[in-house]
Structure formats: C-alpha cells, structure tokens
Tab-separated table of C-alpha atoms in Angstrom:
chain	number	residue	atom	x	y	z
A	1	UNK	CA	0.288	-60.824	-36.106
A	2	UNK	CA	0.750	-57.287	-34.627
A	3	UNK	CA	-1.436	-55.946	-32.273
A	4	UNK	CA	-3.354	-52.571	-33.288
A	5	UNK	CA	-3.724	-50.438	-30.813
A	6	UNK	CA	-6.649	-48.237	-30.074
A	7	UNK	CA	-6.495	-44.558	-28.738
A	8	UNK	CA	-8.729	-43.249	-25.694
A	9	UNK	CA	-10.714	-40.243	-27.118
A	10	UNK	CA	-12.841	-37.792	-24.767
A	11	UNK	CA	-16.707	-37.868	-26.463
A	12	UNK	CA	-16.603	-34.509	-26.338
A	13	UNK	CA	-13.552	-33.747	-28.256
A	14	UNK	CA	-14.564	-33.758	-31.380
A	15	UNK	CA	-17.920	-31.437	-30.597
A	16	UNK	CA	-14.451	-28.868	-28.790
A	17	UNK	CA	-12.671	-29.520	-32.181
A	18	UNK	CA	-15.882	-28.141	-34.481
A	19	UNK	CA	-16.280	-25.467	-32.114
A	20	UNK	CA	-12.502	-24.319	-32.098
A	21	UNK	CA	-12.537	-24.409	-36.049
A	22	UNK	CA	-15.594	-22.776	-36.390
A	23	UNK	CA	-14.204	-19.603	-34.325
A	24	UNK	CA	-11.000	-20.233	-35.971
A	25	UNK	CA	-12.297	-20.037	-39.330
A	26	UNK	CA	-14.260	-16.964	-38.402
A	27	UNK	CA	-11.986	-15.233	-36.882
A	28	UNK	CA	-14.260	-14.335	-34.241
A	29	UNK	CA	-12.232	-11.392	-31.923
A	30	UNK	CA	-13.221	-8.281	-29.971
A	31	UNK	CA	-12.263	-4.553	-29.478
A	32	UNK	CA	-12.326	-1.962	-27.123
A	33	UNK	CA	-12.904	1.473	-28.760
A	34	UNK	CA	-11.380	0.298	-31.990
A	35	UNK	CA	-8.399	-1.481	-30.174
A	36	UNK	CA	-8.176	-5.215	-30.570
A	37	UNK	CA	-5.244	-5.559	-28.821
A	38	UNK	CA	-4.875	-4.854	-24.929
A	39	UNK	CA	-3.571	-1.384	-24.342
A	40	UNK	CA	-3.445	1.829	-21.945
A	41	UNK	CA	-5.086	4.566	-21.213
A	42	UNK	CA	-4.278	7.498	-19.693
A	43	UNK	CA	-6.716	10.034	-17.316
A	44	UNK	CA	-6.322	12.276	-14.803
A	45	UNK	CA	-8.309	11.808	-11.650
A	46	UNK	CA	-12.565	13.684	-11.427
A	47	UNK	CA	-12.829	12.689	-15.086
A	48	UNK	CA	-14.838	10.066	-16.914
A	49	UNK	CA	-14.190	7.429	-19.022
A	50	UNK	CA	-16.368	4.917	-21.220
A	51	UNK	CA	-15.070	1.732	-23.006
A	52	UNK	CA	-16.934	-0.051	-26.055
A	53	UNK	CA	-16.485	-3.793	-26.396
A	54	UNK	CA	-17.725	-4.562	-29.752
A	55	UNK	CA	-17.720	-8.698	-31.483
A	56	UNK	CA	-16.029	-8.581	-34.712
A	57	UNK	CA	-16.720	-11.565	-37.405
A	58	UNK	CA	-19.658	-13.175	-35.295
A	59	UNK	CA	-22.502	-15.106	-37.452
A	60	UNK	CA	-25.121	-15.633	-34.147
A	61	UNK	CA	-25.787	-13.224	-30.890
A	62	UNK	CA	-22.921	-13.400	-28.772
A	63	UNK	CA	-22.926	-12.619	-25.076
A	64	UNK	CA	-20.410	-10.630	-23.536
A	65	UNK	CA	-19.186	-9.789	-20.142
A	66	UNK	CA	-17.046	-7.434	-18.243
A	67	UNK	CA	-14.722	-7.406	-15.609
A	68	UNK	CA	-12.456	-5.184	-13.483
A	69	UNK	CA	-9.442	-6.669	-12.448
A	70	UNK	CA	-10.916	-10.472	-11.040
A	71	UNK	CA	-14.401	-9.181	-10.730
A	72	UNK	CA	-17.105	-9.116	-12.618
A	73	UNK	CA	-19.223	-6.210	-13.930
A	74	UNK	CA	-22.828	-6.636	-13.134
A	75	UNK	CA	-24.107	-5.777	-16.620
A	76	UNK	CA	-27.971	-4.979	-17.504
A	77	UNK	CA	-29.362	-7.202	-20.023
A	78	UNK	CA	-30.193	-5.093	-22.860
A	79	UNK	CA	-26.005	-4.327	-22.820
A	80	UNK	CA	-24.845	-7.872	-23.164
A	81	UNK	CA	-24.969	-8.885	-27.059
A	82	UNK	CA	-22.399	-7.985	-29.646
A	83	UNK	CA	-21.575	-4.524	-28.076
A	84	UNK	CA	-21.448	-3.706	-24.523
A	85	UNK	CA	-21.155	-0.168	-22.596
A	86	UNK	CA	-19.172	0.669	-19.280
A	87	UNK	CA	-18.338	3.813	-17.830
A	88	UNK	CA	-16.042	4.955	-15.098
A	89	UNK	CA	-17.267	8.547	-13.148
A	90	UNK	CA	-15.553	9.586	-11.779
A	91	UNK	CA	-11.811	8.415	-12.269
A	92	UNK	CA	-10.146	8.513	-8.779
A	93	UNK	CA	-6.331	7.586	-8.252
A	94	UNK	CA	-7.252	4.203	-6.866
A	95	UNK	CA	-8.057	3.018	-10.206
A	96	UNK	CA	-4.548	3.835	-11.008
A	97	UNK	CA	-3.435	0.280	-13.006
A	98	UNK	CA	-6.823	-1.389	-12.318
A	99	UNK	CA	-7.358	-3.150	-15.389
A	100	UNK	CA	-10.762	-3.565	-17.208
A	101	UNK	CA	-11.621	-6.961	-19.550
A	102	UNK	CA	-14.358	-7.389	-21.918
A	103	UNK	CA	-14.658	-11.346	-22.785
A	104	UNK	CA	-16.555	-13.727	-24.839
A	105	UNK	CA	-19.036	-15.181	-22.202
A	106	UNK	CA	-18.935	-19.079	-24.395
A	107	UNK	CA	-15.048	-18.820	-24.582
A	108	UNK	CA	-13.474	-15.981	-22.744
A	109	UNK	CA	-10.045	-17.198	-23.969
A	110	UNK	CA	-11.247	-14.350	-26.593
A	111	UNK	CA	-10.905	-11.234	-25.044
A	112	UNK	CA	-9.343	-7.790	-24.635
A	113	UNK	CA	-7.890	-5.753	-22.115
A	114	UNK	CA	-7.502	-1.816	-21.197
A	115	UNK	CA	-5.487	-0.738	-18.150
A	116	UNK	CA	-6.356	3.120	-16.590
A	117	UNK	CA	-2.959	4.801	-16.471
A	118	UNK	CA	-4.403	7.768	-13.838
A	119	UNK	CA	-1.996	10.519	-13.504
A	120	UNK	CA	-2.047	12.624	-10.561
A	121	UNK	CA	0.377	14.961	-8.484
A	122	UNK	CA	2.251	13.893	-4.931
A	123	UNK	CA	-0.185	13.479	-1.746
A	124	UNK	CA	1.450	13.041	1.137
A	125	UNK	CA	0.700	11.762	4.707
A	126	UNK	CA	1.965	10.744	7.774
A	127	UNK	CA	2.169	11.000	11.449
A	128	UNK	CA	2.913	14.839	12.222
A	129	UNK	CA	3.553	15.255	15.680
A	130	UNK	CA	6.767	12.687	17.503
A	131	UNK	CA	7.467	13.103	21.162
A	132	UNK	CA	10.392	11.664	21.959
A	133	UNK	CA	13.112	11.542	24.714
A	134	UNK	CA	17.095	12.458	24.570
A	135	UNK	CA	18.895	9.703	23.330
A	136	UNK	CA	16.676	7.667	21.894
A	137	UNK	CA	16.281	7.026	18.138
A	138	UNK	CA	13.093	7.759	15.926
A	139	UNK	CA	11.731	7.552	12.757
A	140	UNK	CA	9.785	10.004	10.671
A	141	UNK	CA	7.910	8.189	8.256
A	142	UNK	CA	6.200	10.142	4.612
A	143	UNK	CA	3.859	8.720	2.744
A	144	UNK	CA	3.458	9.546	-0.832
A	145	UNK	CA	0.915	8.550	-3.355
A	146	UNK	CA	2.137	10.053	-6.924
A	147	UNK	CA	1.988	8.955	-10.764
A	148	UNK	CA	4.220	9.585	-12.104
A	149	UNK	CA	6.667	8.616	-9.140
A	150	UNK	CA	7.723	11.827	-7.304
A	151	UNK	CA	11.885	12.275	-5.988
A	152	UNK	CA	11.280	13.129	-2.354
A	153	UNK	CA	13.895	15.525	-0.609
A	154	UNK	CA	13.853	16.533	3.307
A	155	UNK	CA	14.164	19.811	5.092
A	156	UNK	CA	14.889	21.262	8.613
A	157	UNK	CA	13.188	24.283	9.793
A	158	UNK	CA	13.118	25.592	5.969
A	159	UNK	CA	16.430	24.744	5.651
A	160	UNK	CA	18.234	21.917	3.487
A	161	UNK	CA	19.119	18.451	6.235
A	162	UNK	CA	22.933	17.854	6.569
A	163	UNK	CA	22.787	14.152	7.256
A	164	UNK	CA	25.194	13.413	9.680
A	165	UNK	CA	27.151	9.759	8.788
A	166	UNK	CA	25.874	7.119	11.925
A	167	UNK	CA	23.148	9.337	13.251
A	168	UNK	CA	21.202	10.249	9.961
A	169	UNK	CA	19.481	7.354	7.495
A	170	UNK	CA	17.567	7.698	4.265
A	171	UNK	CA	15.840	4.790	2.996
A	172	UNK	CA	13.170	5.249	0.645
A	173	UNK	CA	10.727	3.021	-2.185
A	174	UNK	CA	8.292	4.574	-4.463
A	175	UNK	CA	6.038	5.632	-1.979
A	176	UNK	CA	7.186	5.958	1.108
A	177	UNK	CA	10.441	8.154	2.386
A	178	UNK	CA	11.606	7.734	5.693
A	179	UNK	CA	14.593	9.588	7.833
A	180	UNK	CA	15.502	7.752	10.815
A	181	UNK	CA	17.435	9.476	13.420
A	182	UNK	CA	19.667	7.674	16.415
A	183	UNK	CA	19.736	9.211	19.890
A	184	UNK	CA	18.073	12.203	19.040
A	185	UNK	CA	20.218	15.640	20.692
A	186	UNK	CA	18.071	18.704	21.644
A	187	UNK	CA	19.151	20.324	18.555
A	188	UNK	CA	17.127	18.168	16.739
A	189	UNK	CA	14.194	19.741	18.313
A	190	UNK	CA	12.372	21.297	15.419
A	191	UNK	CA	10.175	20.817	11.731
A	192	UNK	CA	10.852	18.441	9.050
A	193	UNK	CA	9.284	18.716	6.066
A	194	UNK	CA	8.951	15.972	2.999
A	195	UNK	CA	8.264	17.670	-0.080
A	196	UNK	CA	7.568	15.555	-3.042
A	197	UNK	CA	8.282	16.579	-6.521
A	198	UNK	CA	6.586	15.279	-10.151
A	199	UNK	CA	6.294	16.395	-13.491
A	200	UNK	CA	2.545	16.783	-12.194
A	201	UNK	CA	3.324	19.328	-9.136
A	202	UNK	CA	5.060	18.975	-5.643
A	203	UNK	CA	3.677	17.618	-2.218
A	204	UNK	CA	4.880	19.094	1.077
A	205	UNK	CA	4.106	17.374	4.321
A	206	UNK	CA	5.251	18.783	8.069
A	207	UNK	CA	6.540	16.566	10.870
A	208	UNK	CA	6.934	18.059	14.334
A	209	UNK	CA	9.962	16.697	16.040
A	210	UNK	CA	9.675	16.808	20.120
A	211	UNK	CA	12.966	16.027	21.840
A	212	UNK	CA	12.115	15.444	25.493
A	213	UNK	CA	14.612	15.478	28.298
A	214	UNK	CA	16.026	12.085	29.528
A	215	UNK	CA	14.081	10.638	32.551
A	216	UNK	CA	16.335	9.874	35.383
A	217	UNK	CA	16.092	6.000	35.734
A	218	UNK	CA	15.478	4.686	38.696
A	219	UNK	CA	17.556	1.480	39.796
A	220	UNK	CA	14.422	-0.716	40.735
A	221	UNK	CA	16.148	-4.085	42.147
A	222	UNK	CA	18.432	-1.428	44.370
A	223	UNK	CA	15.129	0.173	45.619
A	224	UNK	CA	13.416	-3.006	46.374
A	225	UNK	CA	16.221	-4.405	47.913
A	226	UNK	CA	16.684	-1.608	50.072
A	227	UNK	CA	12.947	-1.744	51.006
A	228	UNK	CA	13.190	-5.237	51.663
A	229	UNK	CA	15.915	-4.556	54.130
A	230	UNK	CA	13.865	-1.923	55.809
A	231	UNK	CA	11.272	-3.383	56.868
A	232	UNK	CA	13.213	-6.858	58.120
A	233	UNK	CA	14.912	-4.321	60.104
A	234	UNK	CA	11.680	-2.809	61.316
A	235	UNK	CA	10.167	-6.186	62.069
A	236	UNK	CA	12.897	-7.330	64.139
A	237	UNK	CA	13.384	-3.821	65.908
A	238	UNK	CA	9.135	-5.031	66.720
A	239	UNK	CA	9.761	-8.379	67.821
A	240	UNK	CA	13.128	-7.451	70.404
A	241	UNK	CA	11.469	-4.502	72.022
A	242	UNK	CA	8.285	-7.332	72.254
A	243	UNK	CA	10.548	-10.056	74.031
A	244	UNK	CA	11.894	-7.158	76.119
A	245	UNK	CA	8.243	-5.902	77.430
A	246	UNK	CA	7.423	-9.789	78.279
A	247	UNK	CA	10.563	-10.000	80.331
A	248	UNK	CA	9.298	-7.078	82.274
C-alpha cells in the first residue's frame, strides 16, 4: 500500500493567508500628495515642505506611521489614522537625498516613498593658511558641498595654474578638489583659489601658500659623537693631571 504523506503547516498560516487576500482583494495602498508610487521632490534650501500620506481602499481605521530615512517620526495621535501630516521647516542642504516613508503600521510592506532633491549653489571650505618649508611637498585640500555637482578649476594669484608635469597633481571626486604640490620652490609662495561653478552660482575659496626657507639639518649622531669624544678626552685630561698631583 503506499504511504500518504502529510505536510507540516505553520497554525498561523492560514490566519497570514486570509489576511494577505483580504488586502489583496482590497487593494489596500497609500499616497503621498496624490503619488502612489515613490518619487522626488525638488526644493531649494530656507523653504518648507509638507507631505500627505493618505490610505486608499481601506474598510476599518488604519494606523499609519512615518519615517525619515531608518527612523521613525514621532507622530501625535490625533495624526495617525487614514491620513497623516508631516512638515519639513525649514529645508536645509543636509536633507539633500534624505528620504521620507509613510507605511502601513499592521503591514508596512505597503508603503510609499518621497526623496528631497535640495538644490543649492557651491560652499566651499578648507584649511586657508599652509606653512611650509622649501622642498617639501603639500597639499591644498577644497571642500565643496553643491547640488547640482559643481566643475572646480584652480587659480594662482588671480591668474590661471600652469600645472607643471611631476610637480603639479589634480585629483578630484564630487566634493572635494585637491592640488598637491612636490618640493614646493619659493615661487610658489602665493594665493590659490578654488572656485566652484553650478548651474546654481559659483563658490570661491582662498588658500594661503607659505613657502618657508629650508632649515639647515643638523647631523645629530656626528654631534653626539663628537661630544662623546669630548668629554672622554676631558675626563682623562682630569684623571692624568690627578695621578700627576699624587706623585708630587
């Protein structure tokens, strides 16, 4: 006779399997200001923003919940069912590609998404004052905070830099341009400037270059030897004028 065999099920599946085809059937989903699917936005920074998570197709009270990026959004209760409020004031560039989530508190595989697209113009920083001495190399270093991403070019005392092949190197990433120099000269004395340039406006930042003259080294193990030598010199001067007193 063959042998039946039995499958394992979970107790709770089938209660998961109602509740799945009860949504289902529904077609329980949520917006954000009319948009059910995630999308952008874009703002400039000092302004404010407000989002609108509304429950489309829902037969009961449903709870919501916010959250920006992996946190959540402490929420007050009277702004929790069906439709919930949240404002950003103001915008600042930090919340440049933060993304904010409105979910389904029983199942927050239903959800929605809007991500802050903040445009602003180049800001620049950095250190702005380099003392250095002859020879040796250095590295001026500009930050730049832009969106959209700014092309960064470098001056010398106003005047356009003539990078010089095995002294001079460029390397730059979206936000930060630096111009490294090897064995600095004198003539390198002077003011660099990074200016940044976007669609939005430019960014200029000053870096005051201090070329120092070469300190003479000093040849330490020759000096200590010397010393050494010195002073055994010294001490046995000491000692034979000492035997020479006892004699007497």
């Amino acid at each position: 006779m063959a042998q039946r065999h039995s499958l394992a099920i979970p107790c709770g599946a089938p209660v998961l399997a109602i509740s799945f085809l009860a949504c289902a059937a529904t077609g329980l989903e949520l917006s954000i200001n009319n948009h059910a699917a995630d999308f952008p936005l874009s703002t400039r920074p000092g302004s404010s923003v407000s989002f609108s998570c509304l429950v489309h197709n829902s037969s009961q009270a449903e709870n919501l919940l916010w959250y920006r990026g992996d946190g959540q959004v402490g929420l007050k209760d009277g702004n929790k069912v069906n439709i919930s409020h949240i404002c950003i004031h103001p915008v600042n560039e930090s919340d440049n590609g933060v993304t904010f989530t409105c979910k389904l508190a029983r199942d927050k595989s239903v959800q929605v998404s809007v991500t802050l697209d903040v445009e602003f113009p180049p800001q620049l920083s950095g250190e702005e004052t380099l003392q250095i001495e002859e020879e040796k190399g250095v590295t001026l270093t500009c930050n730049s905070k832009s969106n959209p991403q700014a092309q960064t070019t470098w001056y010398k005392d106003s005047n356009n830099l003539m990078l010089q092949q095995g002294r001079h190197e460029l390397r730059q990433t979206s936000e930060v341009s630096q111009l490294s120099i090897r064995k600095v000269q004198k003539s390198d004395n002077g003011t660099y400037t990074c200016v940044a340039e976007s669609s939005l406006g430019k960014g200029t930042k000053d870096f005051h270059l201090i070329i120092e003259e070469k300190k003479a080294v000093f040849p330490t193990e020759a000096i200590i030897a010397a010393a050494v030598v010195v002073a055994l010199t010294v001490f046995f001067g000491v000692v034979a004028r000492r035997d020479k007193l006892f004699k007497v």
